[in-house]
Amino acid sequence: SEAKELSVKDWILTMIIQAIPIVNIIMLFVWGFGEGTNPNKRNYARAALIIAAIAIVLYLIFAIVFFVVLSASMSMS
């Protein structure tokens, strides 16, 4: 069976919820892995979670490299 098309109102409500800190992360997990979620919204939520995970990993890598370089330069002087 085909999924119901999400209306503009549905997407506006989704975007408003995504603008609320903490709630946005919780709702991404609910939409991404909960039962009865529209497949379009489920795929959006999963994609957003994947992008967020990639961003966090890249941030951690850059932070570690930064602190290693900083500590190495501090020990040289």
Tab-separated table of N, CA and C in Angstrom:
chain	number	residue	atom	x	y	z
A	1	SER	N	0.842	-1.193	0.000
A	1	SER	CA	0.000	0.000	0.000
A	1	SER	C	0.879	1.246	0.000
A	2	GLU	N	0.412	2.249	-0.695
A	2	GLU	CA	1.188	3.487	-0.783
A	2	GLU	C	0.945	4.356	0.445
A	3	ALA	N	1.984	5.073	0.833
A	3	ALA	CA	1.884	5.960	1.988
A	3	ALA	C	1.147	7.235	1.591
A	4	LYS	N	0.466	7.807	2.564
A	4	LYS	CA	-0.217	9.081	2.359
A	4	LYS	C	0.825	10.171	2.126
A	5	GLU	N	0.551	11.019	1.172
A	5	GLU	CA	1.451	12.129	0.899
A	5	GLU	C	1.371	13.130	2.053
A	6	LEU	N	2.529	13.579	2.540
A	6	LEU	CA	2.543	14.565	3.615
A	6	LEU	C	2.226	15.945	3.045
A	7	SER	N	1.355	16.653	3.726
A	7	SER	CA	0.955	17.983	3.255
A	7	SER	C	1.988	19.023	3.676
A	8	VAL	N	1.831	20.214	3.154
A	8	VAL	CA	2.697	21.323	3.539
A	8	VAL	C	2.560	21.585	5.034
A	9	LYS	N	1.326	21.496	5.548
A	9	LYS	CA	1.089	21.682	6.984
A	9	LYS	C	1.869	20.659	7.805
A	10	ASP	N	1.892	19.399	7.349
A	10	ASP	CA	2.649	18.351	8.047
A	10	ASP	C	4.133	18.689	8.094
A	11	TRP	N	4.674	19.148	6.960
A	11	TRP	CA	6.098	19.480	6.909
A	11	TRP	C	6.419	20.721	7.738
A	12	ILE	N	5.515	21.706	7.757
A	12	ILE	CA	5.732	22.895	8.589
A	12	ILE	C	5.763	22.504	10.056
A	13	LEU	N	4.843	21.649	10.479
A	13	LEU	CA	4.825	21.178	11.867
A	13	LEU	C	6.108	20.400	12.176
A	14	THR	N	6.557	19.580	11.236
A	14	THR	CA	7.810	18.838	11.406
A	14	THR	C	8.978	19.799	11.592
A	15	MET	N	9.037	20.841	10.767
A	15	MET	CA	10.137	21.805	10.850
A	15	MET	C	10.094	22.603	12.155
A	16	ILE	N	8.900	22.939	12.626
A	16	ILE	CA	8.778	23.659	13.905
A	16	ILE	C	9.276	22.771	15.045
A	17	ILE	N	8.881	21.502	15.037
A	17	ILE	CA	9.348	20.574	16.074
A	17	ILE	C	10.863	20.428	16.014
A	18	GLN	N	11.430	20.409	14.814
A	18	GLN	CA	12.874	20.280	14.659
A	18	GLN	C	13.629	21.507	15.141
A	19	ALA	N	12.945	22.628	15.315
A	19	ALA	CA	13.587	23.851	15.799
A	19	ALA	C	13.679	23.902	17.325
A	20	ILE	N	13.035	22.965	18.015
A	20	ILE	CA	13.026	22.951	19.483
A	20	ILE	C	14.176	22.073	19.976
A	21	PRO	N	15.135	22.663	20.714
A	21	PRO	CA	16.267	21.863	21.204
A	21	PRO	C	15.808	20.685	22.063
A	22	ILE	N	16.549	19.620	22.044
A	22	ILE	CA	16.321	18.360	22.758
A	22	ILE	C	15.113	17.613	22.178
A	23	VAL	N	13.991	18.299	22.055
A	23	VAL	CA	12.791	17.670	21.496
A	23	VAL	C	13.083	17.177	20.083
A	24	ASN	N	13.866	17.956	19.334
A	24	ASN	CA	14.161	17.577	17.951
A	24	ASN	C	14.875	16.222	17.878
A	25	ILE	N	15.824	15.991	18.742
A	25	ILE	CA	16.563	14.728	18.724
A	25	ILE	C	15.651	13.572	19.120
A	26	ILE	N	14.870	13.781	20.159
A	26	ILE	CA	13.937	12.740	20.605
A	26	ILE	C	12.959	12.391	19.485
A	27	MET	N	12.425	13.422	18.835
A	27	MET	CA	11.440	13.182	17.783
A	27	MET	C	12.057	12.508	16.565
A	28	LEU	N	13.324	12.791	16.266
A	28	LEU	CA	13.976	12.094	15.152
A	28	LEU	C	14.033	10.592	15.416
A	29	PHE	N	14.322	10.213	16.667
A	29	PHE	CA	14.335	8.792	17.011
A	29	PHE	C	12.927	8.194	16.973
A	30	VAL	N	11.939	8.948	17.454
A	30	VAL	CA	10.547	8.466	17.424
A	30	VAL	C	10.098	8.272	15.984
A	31	TRP	N	10.336	9.272	15.134
A	31	TRP	CA	9.921	9.172	13.735
A	31	TRP	C	10.742	8.120	12.987
A	32	GLY	N	12.014	8.032	13.303
A	32	GLY	CA	12.880	7.122	12.574
A	32	GLY	C	12.666	5.657	12.901
A	33	PHE	N	12.273	5.366	14.141
A	33	PHE	CA	12.203	3.969	14.566
A	33	PHE	C	10.879	3.581	15.205
A	34	GLY	N	9.944	4.524	15.321
A	34	GLY	CA	8.644	4.226	15.915
A	34	GLY	C	7.701	3.566	14.927
A	35	GLU	N	6.660	2.999	15.426
A	35	GLU	CA	5.647	2.344	14.602
A	35	GLU	C	4.654	3.367	14.066
A	36	GLY	N	4.165	3.124	12.872
A	36	GLY	CA	3.090	3.941	12.321
A	36	GLY	C	3.508	5.287	11.769
A	37	THR	N	4.792	5.527	11.628
A	37	THR	CA	5.262	6.797	11.072
A	37	THR	C	5.218	6.716	9.548
A	38	ASN	N	4.816	7.801	8.920
A	38	ASN	CA	4.802	7.879	7.464
A	38	ASN	C	6.203	7.548	6.939
A	39	PRO	N	6.309	6.690	5.932
A	39	PRO	CA	7.635	6.289	5.427
A	39	PRO	C	8.506	7.457	4.961
A	40	ASN	N	7.867	8.502	4.437
A	40	ASN	CA	8.641	9.670	4.010
A	40	ASN	C	9.288	10.372	5.203
A	41	LYS	N	8.517	10.533	6.270
A	41	LYS	CA	9.046	11.167	7.477
A	41	LYS	C	10.062	10.253	8.158
A	42	ARG	N	9.822	8.933	8.115
A	42	ARG	CA	10.761	7.977	8.698
A	42	ARG	C	12.113	8.055	7.990
A	43	ASN	N	12.088	8.093	6.674
A	43	ASN	CA	13.335	8.186	5.916
A	43	ASN	C	14.044	9.513	6.165
A	44	TYR	N	13.282	10.594	6.259
A	44	TYR	CA	13.862	11.903	6.583
A	44	TYR	C	14.549	11.856	7.945
A	45	ALA	N	13.869	11.285	8.934
A	45	ALA	CA	14.426	11.229	10.291
A	45	ALA	C	15.690	10.383	10.328
A	46	ARG	N	15.678	9.253	9.649
A	46	ARG	CA	16.868	8.399	9.625
A	46	ARG	C	18.024	9.097	8.926
A	47	ALA	N	17.742	9.786	7.831
A	47	ALA	CA	18.794	10.519	7.118
A	47	ALA	C	19.361	11.632	8.000
A	48	ALA	N	18.496	12.347	8.712
A	48	ALA	CA	18.955	13.417	9.604
A	48	ALA	C	19.819	12.852	10.730
A	49	LEU	N	19.457	11.694	11.268
A	49	LEU	CA	20.256	11.062	12.322
A	49	LEU	C	21.617	10.616	11.798
A	50	ILE	N	21.648	10.095	10.571
A	50	ILE	CA	22.926	9.684	9.978
A	50	ILE	C	23.830	10.888	9.766
A	51	ILE	N	23.276	11.981	9.241
A	51	ILE	CA	24.055	13.205	9.028
A	51	ILE	C	24.564	13.742	10.365
A	52	ALA	N	23.722	13.716	11.402
A	52	ALA	CA	24.142	14.187	12.725
A	52	ALA	C	25.271	13.311	13.277
A	53	ALA	N	25.172	12.007	13.099
A	53	ALA	CA	26.222	11.098	13.579
A	53	ALA	C	27.542	11.367	12.852
A	54	ILE	N	27.480	11.571	11.542
A	54	ILE	CA	28.685	11.885	10.774
A	54	ILE	C	29.297	13.193	11.261
A	55	ALA	N	28.467	14.197	11.500
A	55	ALA	CA	28.958	15.496	11.974
A	55	ALA	C	29.629	15.360	13.344
A	56	ILE	N	29.053	14.569	14.230
A	56	ILE	CA	29.636	14.381	15.563
A	56	ILE	C	30.980	13.673	15.456
A	57	VAL	N	31.059	12.633	14.627
A	57	VAL	CA	32.326	11.909	14.454
A	57	VAL	C	33.399	12.841	13.890
A	58	LEU	N	33.051	13.620	12.863
A	58	LEU	CA	34.020	14.562	12.285
A	58	LEU	C	34.454	15.606	13.312
A	59	TYR	N	33.505	16.099	14.099
A	59	TYR	CA	33.832	17.066	15.149
A	59	TYR	C	34.812	16.457	16.145
A	60	LEU	N	34.566	15.237	16.570
A	60	LEU	CA	35.457	14.582	17.531
A	60	LEU	C	36.853	14.384	16.945
A	61	ILE	N	36.926	13.961	15.677
A	61	ILE	CA	38.230	13.782	15.034
A	61	ILE	C	38.993	15.104	14.995
A	62	PHE	N	38.326	16.168	14.551
A	62	PHE	CA	38.980	17.474	14.477
A	62	PHE	C	39.385	17.979	15.870
A	63	ALA	N	38.545	17.751	16.869
A	63	ALA	CA	38.866	18.189	18.229
A	63	ALA	C	40.080	17.441	18.763
A	64	ILE	N	40.140	16.141	18.542
A	64	ILE	CA	41.285	15.347	19.005
A	64	ILE	C	42.559	15.804	18.315
A	65	VAL	N	42.503	15.972	16.995
A	65	VAL	CA	43.681	16.438	16.252
A	65	VAL	C	44.110	17.813	16.747
A	66	PHE	N	43.162	18.705	16.964
A	66	PHE	CA	43.470	20.050	17.450
A	66	PHE	C	44.194	19.995	18.794
A	67	PHE	N	43.665	19.205	19.725
A	67	PHE	CA	44.279	19.151	21.051
A	67	PHE	C	45.625	18.445	21.039
A	68	VAL	N	45.798	17.467	20.168
A	68	VAL	CA	47.097	16.813	20.037
A	68	VAL	C	48.128	17.812	19.506
A	69	VAL	N	47.757	18.536	18.465
A	69	VAL	CA	48.671	19.539	17.905
A	69	VAL	C	48.946	20.638	18.922
A	70	LEU	N	47.924	21.079	19.628
A	70	LEU	CA	48.103	22.122	20.641
A	70	LEU	C	49.014	21.658	21.760
A	71	SER	N	48.805	20.457	22.262
A	71	SER	CA	49.662	19.958	23.355
A	71	SER	C	51.085	19.725	22.865
A	72	ALA	N	51.248	19.299	21.620
A	72	ALA	CA	52.605	19.108	21.078
A	72	ALA	C	53.321	20.446	20.952
A	73	SER	N	52.593	21.472	20.522
A	73	SER	CA	53.230	22.779	20.380
A	73	SER	C	53.516	23.417	21.742
A	74	MET	N	52.720	23.108	22.741
A	74	MET	CA	52.955	23.642	24.100
A	74	MET	C	54.182	22.983	24.716
A	75	SER	N	54.377	21.711	24.462
A	75	SER	CA	55.512	21.007	25.053
A	75	SER	C	56.837	21.388	24.376
A	76	MET	N	56.757	21.891	23.151
A	76	MET	CA	57.974	22.293	22.450
A	76	MET	C	58.507	23.633	22.938
A	77	SER	N	57.617	24.473	23.488
A	77	SER	CA	58.073	25.808	23.890
A	77	SER	C	58.426	25.911	25.352
